[in-house]
PDB file of C-alpha atoms and ligand atoms in Angstrom:
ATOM      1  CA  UNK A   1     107.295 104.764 116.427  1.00  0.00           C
ATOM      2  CA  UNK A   2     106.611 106.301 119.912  1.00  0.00           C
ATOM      3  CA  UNK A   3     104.611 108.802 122.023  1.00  0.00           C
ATOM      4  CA  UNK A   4     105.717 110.156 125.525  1.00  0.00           C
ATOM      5  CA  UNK A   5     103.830 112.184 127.909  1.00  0.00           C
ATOM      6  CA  UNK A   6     101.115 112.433 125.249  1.00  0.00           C
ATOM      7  CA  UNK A   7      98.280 114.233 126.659  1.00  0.00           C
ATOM      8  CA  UNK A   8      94.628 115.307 125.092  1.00  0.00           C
ATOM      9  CA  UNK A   9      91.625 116.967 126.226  1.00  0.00           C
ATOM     10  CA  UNK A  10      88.405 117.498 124.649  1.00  0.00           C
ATOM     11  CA  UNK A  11      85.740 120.668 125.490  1.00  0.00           C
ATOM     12  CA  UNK A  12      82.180 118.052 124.368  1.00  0.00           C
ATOM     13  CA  UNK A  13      79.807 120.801 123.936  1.00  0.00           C
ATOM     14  CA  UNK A  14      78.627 122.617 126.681  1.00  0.00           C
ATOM     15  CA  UNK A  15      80.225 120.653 129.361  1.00  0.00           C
ATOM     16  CA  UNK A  16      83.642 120.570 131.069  1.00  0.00           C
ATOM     17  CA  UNK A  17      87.029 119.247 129.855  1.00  0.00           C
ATOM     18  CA  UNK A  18      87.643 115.734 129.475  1.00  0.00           C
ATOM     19  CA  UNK A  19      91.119 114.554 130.058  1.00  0.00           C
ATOM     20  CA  UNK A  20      91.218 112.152 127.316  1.00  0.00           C
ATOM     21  CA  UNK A  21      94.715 111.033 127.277  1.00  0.00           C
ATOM     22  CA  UNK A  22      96.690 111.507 130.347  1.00  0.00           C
ATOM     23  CA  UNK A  23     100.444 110.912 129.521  1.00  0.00           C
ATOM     24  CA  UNK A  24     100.610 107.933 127.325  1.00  0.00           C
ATOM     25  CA  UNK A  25     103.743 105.913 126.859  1.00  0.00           C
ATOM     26  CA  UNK A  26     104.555 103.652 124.598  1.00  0.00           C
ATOM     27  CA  UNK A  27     106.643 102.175 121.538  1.00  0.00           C
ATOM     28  CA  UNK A  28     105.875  99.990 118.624  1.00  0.00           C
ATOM     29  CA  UNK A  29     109.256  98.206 116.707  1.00  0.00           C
ATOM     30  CA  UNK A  30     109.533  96.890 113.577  1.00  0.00           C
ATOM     31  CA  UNK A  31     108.404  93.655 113.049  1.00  0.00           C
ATOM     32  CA  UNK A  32     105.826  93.389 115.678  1.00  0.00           C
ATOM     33  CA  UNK A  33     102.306  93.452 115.851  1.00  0.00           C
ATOM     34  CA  UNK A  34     100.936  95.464 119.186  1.00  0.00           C
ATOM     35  CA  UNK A  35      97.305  95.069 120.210  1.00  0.00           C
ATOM     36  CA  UNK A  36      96.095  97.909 122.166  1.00  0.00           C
ATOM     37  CA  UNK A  37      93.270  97.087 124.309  1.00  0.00           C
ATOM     38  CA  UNK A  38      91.124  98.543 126.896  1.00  0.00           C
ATOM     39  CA  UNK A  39      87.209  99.101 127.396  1.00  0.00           C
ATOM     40  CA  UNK A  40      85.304 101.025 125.280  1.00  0.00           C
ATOM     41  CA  UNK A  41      86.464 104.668 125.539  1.00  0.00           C
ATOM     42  CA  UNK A  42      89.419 104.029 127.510  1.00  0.00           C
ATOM     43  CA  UNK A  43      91.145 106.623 124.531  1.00  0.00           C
ATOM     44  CA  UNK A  44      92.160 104.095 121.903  1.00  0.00           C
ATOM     45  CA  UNK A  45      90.546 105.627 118.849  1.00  0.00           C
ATOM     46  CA  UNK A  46      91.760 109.209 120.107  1.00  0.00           C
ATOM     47  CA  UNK A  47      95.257 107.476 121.033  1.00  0.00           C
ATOM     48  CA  UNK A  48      95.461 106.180 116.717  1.00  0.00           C
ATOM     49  CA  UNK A  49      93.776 109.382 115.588  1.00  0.00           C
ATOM     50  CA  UNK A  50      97.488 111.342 117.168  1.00  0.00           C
ATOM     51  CA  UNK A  51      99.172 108.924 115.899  1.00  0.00           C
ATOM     52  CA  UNK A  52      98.125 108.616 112.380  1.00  0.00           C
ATOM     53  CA  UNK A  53      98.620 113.066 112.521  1.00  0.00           C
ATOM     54  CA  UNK A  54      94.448 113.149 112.454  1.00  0.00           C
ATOM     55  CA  UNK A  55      94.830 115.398 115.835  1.00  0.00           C
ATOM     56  CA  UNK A  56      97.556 117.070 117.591  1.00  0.00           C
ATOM     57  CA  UNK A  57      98.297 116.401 121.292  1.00  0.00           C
ATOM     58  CA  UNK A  58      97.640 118.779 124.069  1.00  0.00           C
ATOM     59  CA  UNK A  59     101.540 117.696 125.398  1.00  0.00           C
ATOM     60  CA  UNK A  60     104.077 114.862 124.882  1.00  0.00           C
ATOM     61  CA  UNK A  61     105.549 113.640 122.173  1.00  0.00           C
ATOM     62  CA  UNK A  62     105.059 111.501 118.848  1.00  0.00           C
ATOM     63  CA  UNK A  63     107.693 109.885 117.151  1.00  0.00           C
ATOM     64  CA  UNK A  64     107.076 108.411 113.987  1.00  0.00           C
ATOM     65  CA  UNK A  65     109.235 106.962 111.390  1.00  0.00           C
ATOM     66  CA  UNK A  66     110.842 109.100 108.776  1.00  0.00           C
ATOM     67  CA  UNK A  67     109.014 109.496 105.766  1.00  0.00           C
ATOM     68  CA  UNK A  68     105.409 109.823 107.663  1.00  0.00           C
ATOM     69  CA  UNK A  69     102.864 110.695 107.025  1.00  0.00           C
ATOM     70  CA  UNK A  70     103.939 109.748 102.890  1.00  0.00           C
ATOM     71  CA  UNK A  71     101.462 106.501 102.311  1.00  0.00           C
ATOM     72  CA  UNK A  72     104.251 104.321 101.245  1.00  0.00           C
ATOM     73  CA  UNK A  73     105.686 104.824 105.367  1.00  0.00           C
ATOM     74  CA  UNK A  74     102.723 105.344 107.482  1.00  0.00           C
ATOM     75  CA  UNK A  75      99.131 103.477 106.572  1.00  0.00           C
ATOM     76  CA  UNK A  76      96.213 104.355 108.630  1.00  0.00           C
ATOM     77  CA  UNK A  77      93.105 102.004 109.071  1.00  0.00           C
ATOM     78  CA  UNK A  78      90.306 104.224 110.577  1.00  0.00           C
ATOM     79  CA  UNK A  79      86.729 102.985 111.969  1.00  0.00           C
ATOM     80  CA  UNK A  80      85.463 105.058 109.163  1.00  0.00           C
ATOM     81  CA  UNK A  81      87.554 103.056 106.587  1.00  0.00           C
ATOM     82  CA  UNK A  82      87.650 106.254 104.462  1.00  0.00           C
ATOM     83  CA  UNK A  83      87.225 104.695 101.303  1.00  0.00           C
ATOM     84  CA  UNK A  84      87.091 106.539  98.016  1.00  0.00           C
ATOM     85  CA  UNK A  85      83.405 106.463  96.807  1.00  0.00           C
ATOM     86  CA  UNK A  86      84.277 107.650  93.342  1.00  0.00           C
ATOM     87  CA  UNK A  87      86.324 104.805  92.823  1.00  0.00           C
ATOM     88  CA  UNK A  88      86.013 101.176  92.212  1.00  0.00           C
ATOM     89  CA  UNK A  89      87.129  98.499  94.603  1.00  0.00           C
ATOM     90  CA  UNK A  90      90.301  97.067  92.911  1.00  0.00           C
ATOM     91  CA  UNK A  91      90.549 101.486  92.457  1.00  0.00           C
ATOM     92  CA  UNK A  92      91.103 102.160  96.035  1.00  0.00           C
ATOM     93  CA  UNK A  93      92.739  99.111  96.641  1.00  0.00           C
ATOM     94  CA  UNK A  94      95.787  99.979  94.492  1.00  0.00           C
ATOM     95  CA  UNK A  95      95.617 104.035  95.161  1.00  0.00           C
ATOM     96  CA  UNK A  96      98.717 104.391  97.341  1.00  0.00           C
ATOM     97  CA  UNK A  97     100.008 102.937  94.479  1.00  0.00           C
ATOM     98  CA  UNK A  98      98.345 104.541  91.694  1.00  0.00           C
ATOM     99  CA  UNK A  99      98.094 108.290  93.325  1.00  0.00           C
ATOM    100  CA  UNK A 100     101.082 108.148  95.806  1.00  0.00           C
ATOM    101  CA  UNK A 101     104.309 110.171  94.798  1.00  0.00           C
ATOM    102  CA  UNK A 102     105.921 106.631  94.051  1.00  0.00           C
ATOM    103  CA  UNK A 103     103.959 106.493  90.493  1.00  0.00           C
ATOM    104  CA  UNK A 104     104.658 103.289  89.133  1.00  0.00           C
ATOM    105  CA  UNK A 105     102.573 101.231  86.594  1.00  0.00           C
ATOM    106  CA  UNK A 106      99.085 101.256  86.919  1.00  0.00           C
ATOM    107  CA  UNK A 107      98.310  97.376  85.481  1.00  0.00           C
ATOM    108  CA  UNK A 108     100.865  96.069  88.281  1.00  0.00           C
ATOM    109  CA  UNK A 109      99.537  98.359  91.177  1.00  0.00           C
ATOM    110  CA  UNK A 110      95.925  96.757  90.242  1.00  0.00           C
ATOM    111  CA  UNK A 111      97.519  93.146  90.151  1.00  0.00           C
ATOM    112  CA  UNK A 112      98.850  93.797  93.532  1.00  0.00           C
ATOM    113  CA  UNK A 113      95.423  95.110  95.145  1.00  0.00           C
ATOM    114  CA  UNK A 114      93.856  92.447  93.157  1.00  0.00           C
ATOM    115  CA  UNK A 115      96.060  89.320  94.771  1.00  0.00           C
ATOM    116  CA  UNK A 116      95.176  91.022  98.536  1.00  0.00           C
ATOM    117  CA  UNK A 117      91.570  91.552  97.674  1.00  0.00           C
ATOM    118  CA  UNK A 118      91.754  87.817  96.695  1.00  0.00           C
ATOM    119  CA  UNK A 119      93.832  86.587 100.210  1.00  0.00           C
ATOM    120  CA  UNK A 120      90.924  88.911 101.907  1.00  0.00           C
ATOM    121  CA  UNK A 121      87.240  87.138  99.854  1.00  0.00           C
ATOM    122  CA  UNK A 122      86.339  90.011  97.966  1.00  0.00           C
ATOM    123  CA  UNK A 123      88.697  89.999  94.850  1.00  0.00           C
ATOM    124  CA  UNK A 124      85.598  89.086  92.893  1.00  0.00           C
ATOM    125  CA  UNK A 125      83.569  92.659  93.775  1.00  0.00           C
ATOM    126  CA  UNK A 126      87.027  94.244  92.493  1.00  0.00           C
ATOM    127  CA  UNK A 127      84.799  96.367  89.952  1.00  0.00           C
ATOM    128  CA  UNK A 128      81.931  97.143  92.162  1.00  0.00           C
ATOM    129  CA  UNK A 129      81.783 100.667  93.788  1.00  0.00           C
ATOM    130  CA  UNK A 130      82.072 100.894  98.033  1.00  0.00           C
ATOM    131  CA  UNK A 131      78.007 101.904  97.741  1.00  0.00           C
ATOM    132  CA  UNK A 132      77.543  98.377  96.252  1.00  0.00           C
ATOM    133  CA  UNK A 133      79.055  96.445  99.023  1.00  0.00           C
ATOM    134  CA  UNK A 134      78.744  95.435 102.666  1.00  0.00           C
ATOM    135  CA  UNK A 135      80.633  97.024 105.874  1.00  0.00           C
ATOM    136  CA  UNK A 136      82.712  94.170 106.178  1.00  0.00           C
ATOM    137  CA  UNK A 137      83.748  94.066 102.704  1.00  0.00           C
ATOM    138  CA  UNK A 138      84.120  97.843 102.777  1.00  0.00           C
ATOM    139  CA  UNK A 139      86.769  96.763 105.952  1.00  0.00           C
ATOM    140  CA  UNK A 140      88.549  94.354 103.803  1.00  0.00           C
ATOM    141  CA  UNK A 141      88.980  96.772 101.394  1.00  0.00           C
ATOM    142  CA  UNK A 142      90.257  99.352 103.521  1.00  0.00           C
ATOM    143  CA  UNK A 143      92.760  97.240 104.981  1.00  0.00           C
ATOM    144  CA  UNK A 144      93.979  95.938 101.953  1.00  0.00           C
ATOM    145  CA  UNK A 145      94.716  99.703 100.938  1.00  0.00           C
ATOM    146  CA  UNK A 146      96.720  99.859 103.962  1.00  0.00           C
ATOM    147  CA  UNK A 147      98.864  97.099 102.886  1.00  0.00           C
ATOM    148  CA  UNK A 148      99.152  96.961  99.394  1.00  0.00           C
ATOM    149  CA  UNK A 149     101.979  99.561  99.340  1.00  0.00           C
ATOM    150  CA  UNK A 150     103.587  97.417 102.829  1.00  0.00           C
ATOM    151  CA  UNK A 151     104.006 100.599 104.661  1.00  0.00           C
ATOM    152  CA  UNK A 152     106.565 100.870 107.541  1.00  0.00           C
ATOM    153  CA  UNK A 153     103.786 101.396 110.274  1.00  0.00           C
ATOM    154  CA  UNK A 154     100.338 100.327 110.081  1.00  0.00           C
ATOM    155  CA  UNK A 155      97.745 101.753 112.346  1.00  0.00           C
ATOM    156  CA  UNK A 156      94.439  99.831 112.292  1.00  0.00           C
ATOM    157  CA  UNK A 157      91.693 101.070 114.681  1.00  0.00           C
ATOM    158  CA  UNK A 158      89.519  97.739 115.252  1.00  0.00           C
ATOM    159  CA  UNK A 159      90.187  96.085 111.756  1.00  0.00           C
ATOM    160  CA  UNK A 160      87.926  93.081 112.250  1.00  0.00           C
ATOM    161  CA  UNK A 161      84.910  94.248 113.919  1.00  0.00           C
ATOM    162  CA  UNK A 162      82.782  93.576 111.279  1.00  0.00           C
ATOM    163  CA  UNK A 163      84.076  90.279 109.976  1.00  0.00           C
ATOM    164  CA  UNK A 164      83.125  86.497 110.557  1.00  0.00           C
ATOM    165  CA  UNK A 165      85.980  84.272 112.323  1.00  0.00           C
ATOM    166  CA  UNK A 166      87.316  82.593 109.098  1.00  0.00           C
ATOM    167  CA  UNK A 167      87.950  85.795 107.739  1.00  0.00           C
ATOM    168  CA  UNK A 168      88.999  87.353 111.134  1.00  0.00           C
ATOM    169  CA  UNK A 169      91.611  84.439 110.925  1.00  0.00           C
ATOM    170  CA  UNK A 170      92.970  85.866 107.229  1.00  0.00           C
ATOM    171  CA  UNK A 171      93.654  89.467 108.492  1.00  0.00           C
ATOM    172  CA  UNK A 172      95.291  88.046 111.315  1.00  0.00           C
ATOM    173  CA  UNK A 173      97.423  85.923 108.925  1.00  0.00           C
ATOM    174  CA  UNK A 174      98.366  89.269 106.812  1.00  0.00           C
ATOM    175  CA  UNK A 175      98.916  91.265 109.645  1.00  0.00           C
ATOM    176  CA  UNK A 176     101.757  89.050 110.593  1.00  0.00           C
ATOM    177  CA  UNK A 177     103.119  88.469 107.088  1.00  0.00           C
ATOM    178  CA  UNK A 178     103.037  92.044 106.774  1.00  0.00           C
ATOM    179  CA  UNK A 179     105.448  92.424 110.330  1.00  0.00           C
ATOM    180  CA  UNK A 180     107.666  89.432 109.318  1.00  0.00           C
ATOM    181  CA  UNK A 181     108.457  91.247 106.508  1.00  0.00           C
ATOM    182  CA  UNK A 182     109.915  94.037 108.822  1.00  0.00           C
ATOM    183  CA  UNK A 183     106.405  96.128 109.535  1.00  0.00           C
ATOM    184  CA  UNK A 184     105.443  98.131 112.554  1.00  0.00           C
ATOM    185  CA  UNK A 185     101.918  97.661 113.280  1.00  0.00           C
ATOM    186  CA  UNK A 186      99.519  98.721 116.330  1.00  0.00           C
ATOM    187  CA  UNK A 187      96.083  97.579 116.063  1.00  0.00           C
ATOM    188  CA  UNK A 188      93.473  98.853 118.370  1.00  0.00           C
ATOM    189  CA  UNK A 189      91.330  95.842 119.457  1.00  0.00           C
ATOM    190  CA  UNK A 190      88.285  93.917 120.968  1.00  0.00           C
ATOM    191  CA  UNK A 191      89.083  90.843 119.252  1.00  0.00           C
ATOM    192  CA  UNK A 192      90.651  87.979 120.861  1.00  0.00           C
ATOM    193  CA  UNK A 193      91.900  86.632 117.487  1.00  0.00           C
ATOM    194  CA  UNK A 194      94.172  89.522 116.927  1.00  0.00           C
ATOM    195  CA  UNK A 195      95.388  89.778 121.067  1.00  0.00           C
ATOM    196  CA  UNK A 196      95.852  85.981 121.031  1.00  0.00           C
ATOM    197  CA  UNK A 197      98.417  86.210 117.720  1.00  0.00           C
ATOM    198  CA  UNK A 198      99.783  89.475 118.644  1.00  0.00           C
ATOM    199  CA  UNK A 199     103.611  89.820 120.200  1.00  0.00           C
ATOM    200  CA  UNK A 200     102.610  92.464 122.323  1.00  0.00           C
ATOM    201  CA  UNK A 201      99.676  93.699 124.543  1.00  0.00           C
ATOM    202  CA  UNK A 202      99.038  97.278 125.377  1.00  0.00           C
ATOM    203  CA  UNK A 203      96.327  97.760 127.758  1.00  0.00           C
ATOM    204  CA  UNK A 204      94.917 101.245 127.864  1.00  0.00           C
ATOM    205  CA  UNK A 205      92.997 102.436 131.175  1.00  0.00           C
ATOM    206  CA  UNK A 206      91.238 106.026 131.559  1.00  0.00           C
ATOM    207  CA  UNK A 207      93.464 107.207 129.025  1.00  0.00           C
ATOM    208  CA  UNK A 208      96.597 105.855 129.760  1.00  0.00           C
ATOM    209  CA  UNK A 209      98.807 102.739 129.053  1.00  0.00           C
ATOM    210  CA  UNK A 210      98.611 101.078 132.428  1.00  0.00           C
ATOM    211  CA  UNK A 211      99.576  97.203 131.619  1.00  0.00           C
ATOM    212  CA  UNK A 212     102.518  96.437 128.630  1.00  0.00           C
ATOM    213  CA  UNK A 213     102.173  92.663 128.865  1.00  0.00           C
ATOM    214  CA  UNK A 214     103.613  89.811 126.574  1.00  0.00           C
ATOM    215  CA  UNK A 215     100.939  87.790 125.562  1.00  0.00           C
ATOM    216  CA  UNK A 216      99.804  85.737 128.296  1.00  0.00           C
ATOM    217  CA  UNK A 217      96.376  85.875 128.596  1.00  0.00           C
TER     218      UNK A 217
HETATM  219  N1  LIG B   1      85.577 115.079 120.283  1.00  0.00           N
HETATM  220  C1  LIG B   1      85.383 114.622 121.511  1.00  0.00           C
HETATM  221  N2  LIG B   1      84.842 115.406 122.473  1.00  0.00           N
HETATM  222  C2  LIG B   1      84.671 114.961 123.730  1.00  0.00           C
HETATM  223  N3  LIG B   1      84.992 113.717 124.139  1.00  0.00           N
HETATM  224  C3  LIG B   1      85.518 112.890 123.214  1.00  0.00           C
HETATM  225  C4  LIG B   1      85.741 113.288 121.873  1.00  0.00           C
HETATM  226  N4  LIG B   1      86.284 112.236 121.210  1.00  0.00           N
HETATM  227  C5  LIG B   1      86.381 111.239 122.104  1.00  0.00           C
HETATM  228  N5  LIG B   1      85.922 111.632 123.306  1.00  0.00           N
HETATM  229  C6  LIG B   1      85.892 110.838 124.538  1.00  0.00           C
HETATM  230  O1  LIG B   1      87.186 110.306 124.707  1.00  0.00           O
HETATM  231  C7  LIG B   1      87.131 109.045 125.332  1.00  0.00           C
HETATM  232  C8  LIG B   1      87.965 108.055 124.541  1.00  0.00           C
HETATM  233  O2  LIG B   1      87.319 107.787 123.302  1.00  0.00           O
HETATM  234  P1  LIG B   1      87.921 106.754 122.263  1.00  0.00           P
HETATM  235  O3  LIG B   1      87.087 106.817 121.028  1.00  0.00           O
HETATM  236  O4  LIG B   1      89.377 106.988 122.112  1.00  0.00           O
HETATM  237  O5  LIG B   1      87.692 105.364 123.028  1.00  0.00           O
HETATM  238  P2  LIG B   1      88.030 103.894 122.557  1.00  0.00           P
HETATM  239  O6  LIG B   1      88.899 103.291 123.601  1.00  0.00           O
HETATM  240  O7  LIG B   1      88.543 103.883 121.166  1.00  0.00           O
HETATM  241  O8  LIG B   1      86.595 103.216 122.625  1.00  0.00           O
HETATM  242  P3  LIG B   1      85.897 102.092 121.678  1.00  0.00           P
HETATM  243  O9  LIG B   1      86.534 100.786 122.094  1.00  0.00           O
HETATM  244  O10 LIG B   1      84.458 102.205 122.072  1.00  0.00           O
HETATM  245  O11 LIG B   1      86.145 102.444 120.238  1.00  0.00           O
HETATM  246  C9  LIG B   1      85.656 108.678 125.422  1.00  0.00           C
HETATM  247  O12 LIG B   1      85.225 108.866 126.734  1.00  0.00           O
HETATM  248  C10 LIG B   1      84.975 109.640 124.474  1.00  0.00           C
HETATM  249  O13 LIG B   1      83.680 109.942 124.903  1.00  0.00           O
END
């Protein structure tokens, strides 16, 4: 995946423009995990939301792999999780699976969101509705969602940010079995735990990428 020259502006209501992204670079391989960091509204979010096709640049260009935006190539993590409130846990889970154009049976895509719901602590609440559960769980949820069909690129927009270190520790662990296994996957962060394990660092300034660092820090 890649974006060049990608530029955004918003109009907030009743004020001037705001530059939001101005020319962003960057590229994301397969097999490696990028952290993109920078201070709160450096342009992160509105960086993912292009990305994942949410909103269209102003300028530049986004490349993503072929096959996008099918779930089975390109899974997207928002804040908002986005679960399904209709369904059950183990439901939305396994709906790439269930719903996506793959098809496939429906007792082995639940097995498969069942064993990540299990890696993540909340395979137990499989059968409870997202209304019944907390934010955190509601984030483990939504990331196992993301994974269970092991997409080619995974965008997560701050995936642990409501989760206890232990736990932290277990996405971080997926994350990377999911990119050893040949995923792309940029992860907008706050979190040490994710920049620490990451291969990359992307540091994002005023809306641009102004640092691409290894990870020594
Ligand atoms: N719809 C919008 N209209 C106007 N400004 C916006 C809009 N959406 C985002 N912005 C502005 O764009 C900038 C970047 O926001 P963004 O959400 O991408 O930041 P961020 O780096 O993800 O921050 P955080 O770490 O707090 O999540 C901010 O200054 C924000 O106020």
């Amino acid at each position: 995946m890649s974006a060049s020259g990608v530029t955004r502006s918003f109009r907030p209501s009743g004020g001037v423009p705001v530059d939001v992204l101005r020319g962003v670079d960057l590229d994301v391989y397969p097999g490696e995990l990028v952290a993109l960091v920078g201070s709160s509204g450096s342009g992160k979010s509105a960086l993912l939301a292009l990305l994942a096709g949410f909103d269209e640049p102003d300028g530049g260009a986004v490349r993503l792999p072929e096959g996008a935006p099918a779930w089975s190539v390109l899974a997207v993590l928002p804040q908002s999780f986005g679960l399904f409130e209709e369904l059950t846990l183990e439901e939305n889970a396994a709906a790439p699976l269930l719903f996506g154009p793959a098809g496939g049976d429906p007792a082995e895509a639940l097995d498969r969101a069942g064993t990540i719901l299990d890696r993540l602590g909340v395979g137990a609440l499989a059968r409870r509705y997202p209304a019944e559960i907390s934010l955190g769980q509601r984030q483990r949820v939504a990331l196992a969602r993301a994974l269970v069909v092991r997409p080619t690129l995974l965008l997560a927009d701050e995936p642990t940010a409501h989760l206890d270190h232990r736990t932290i520790e277990v996405v971080v662990d997926l994350l990377l079995e999911y990119t050893a296994g040949g995923g792309a996957c940029l992860v907008a962060t706050h979190d040490p735990a994710i920049t620490r394990r990451a291969d990359r660092r992307l540091q994002m300034k005023d809306g641009a990428v102004v640092d691409v660092g290894g990870n020594g820090f």
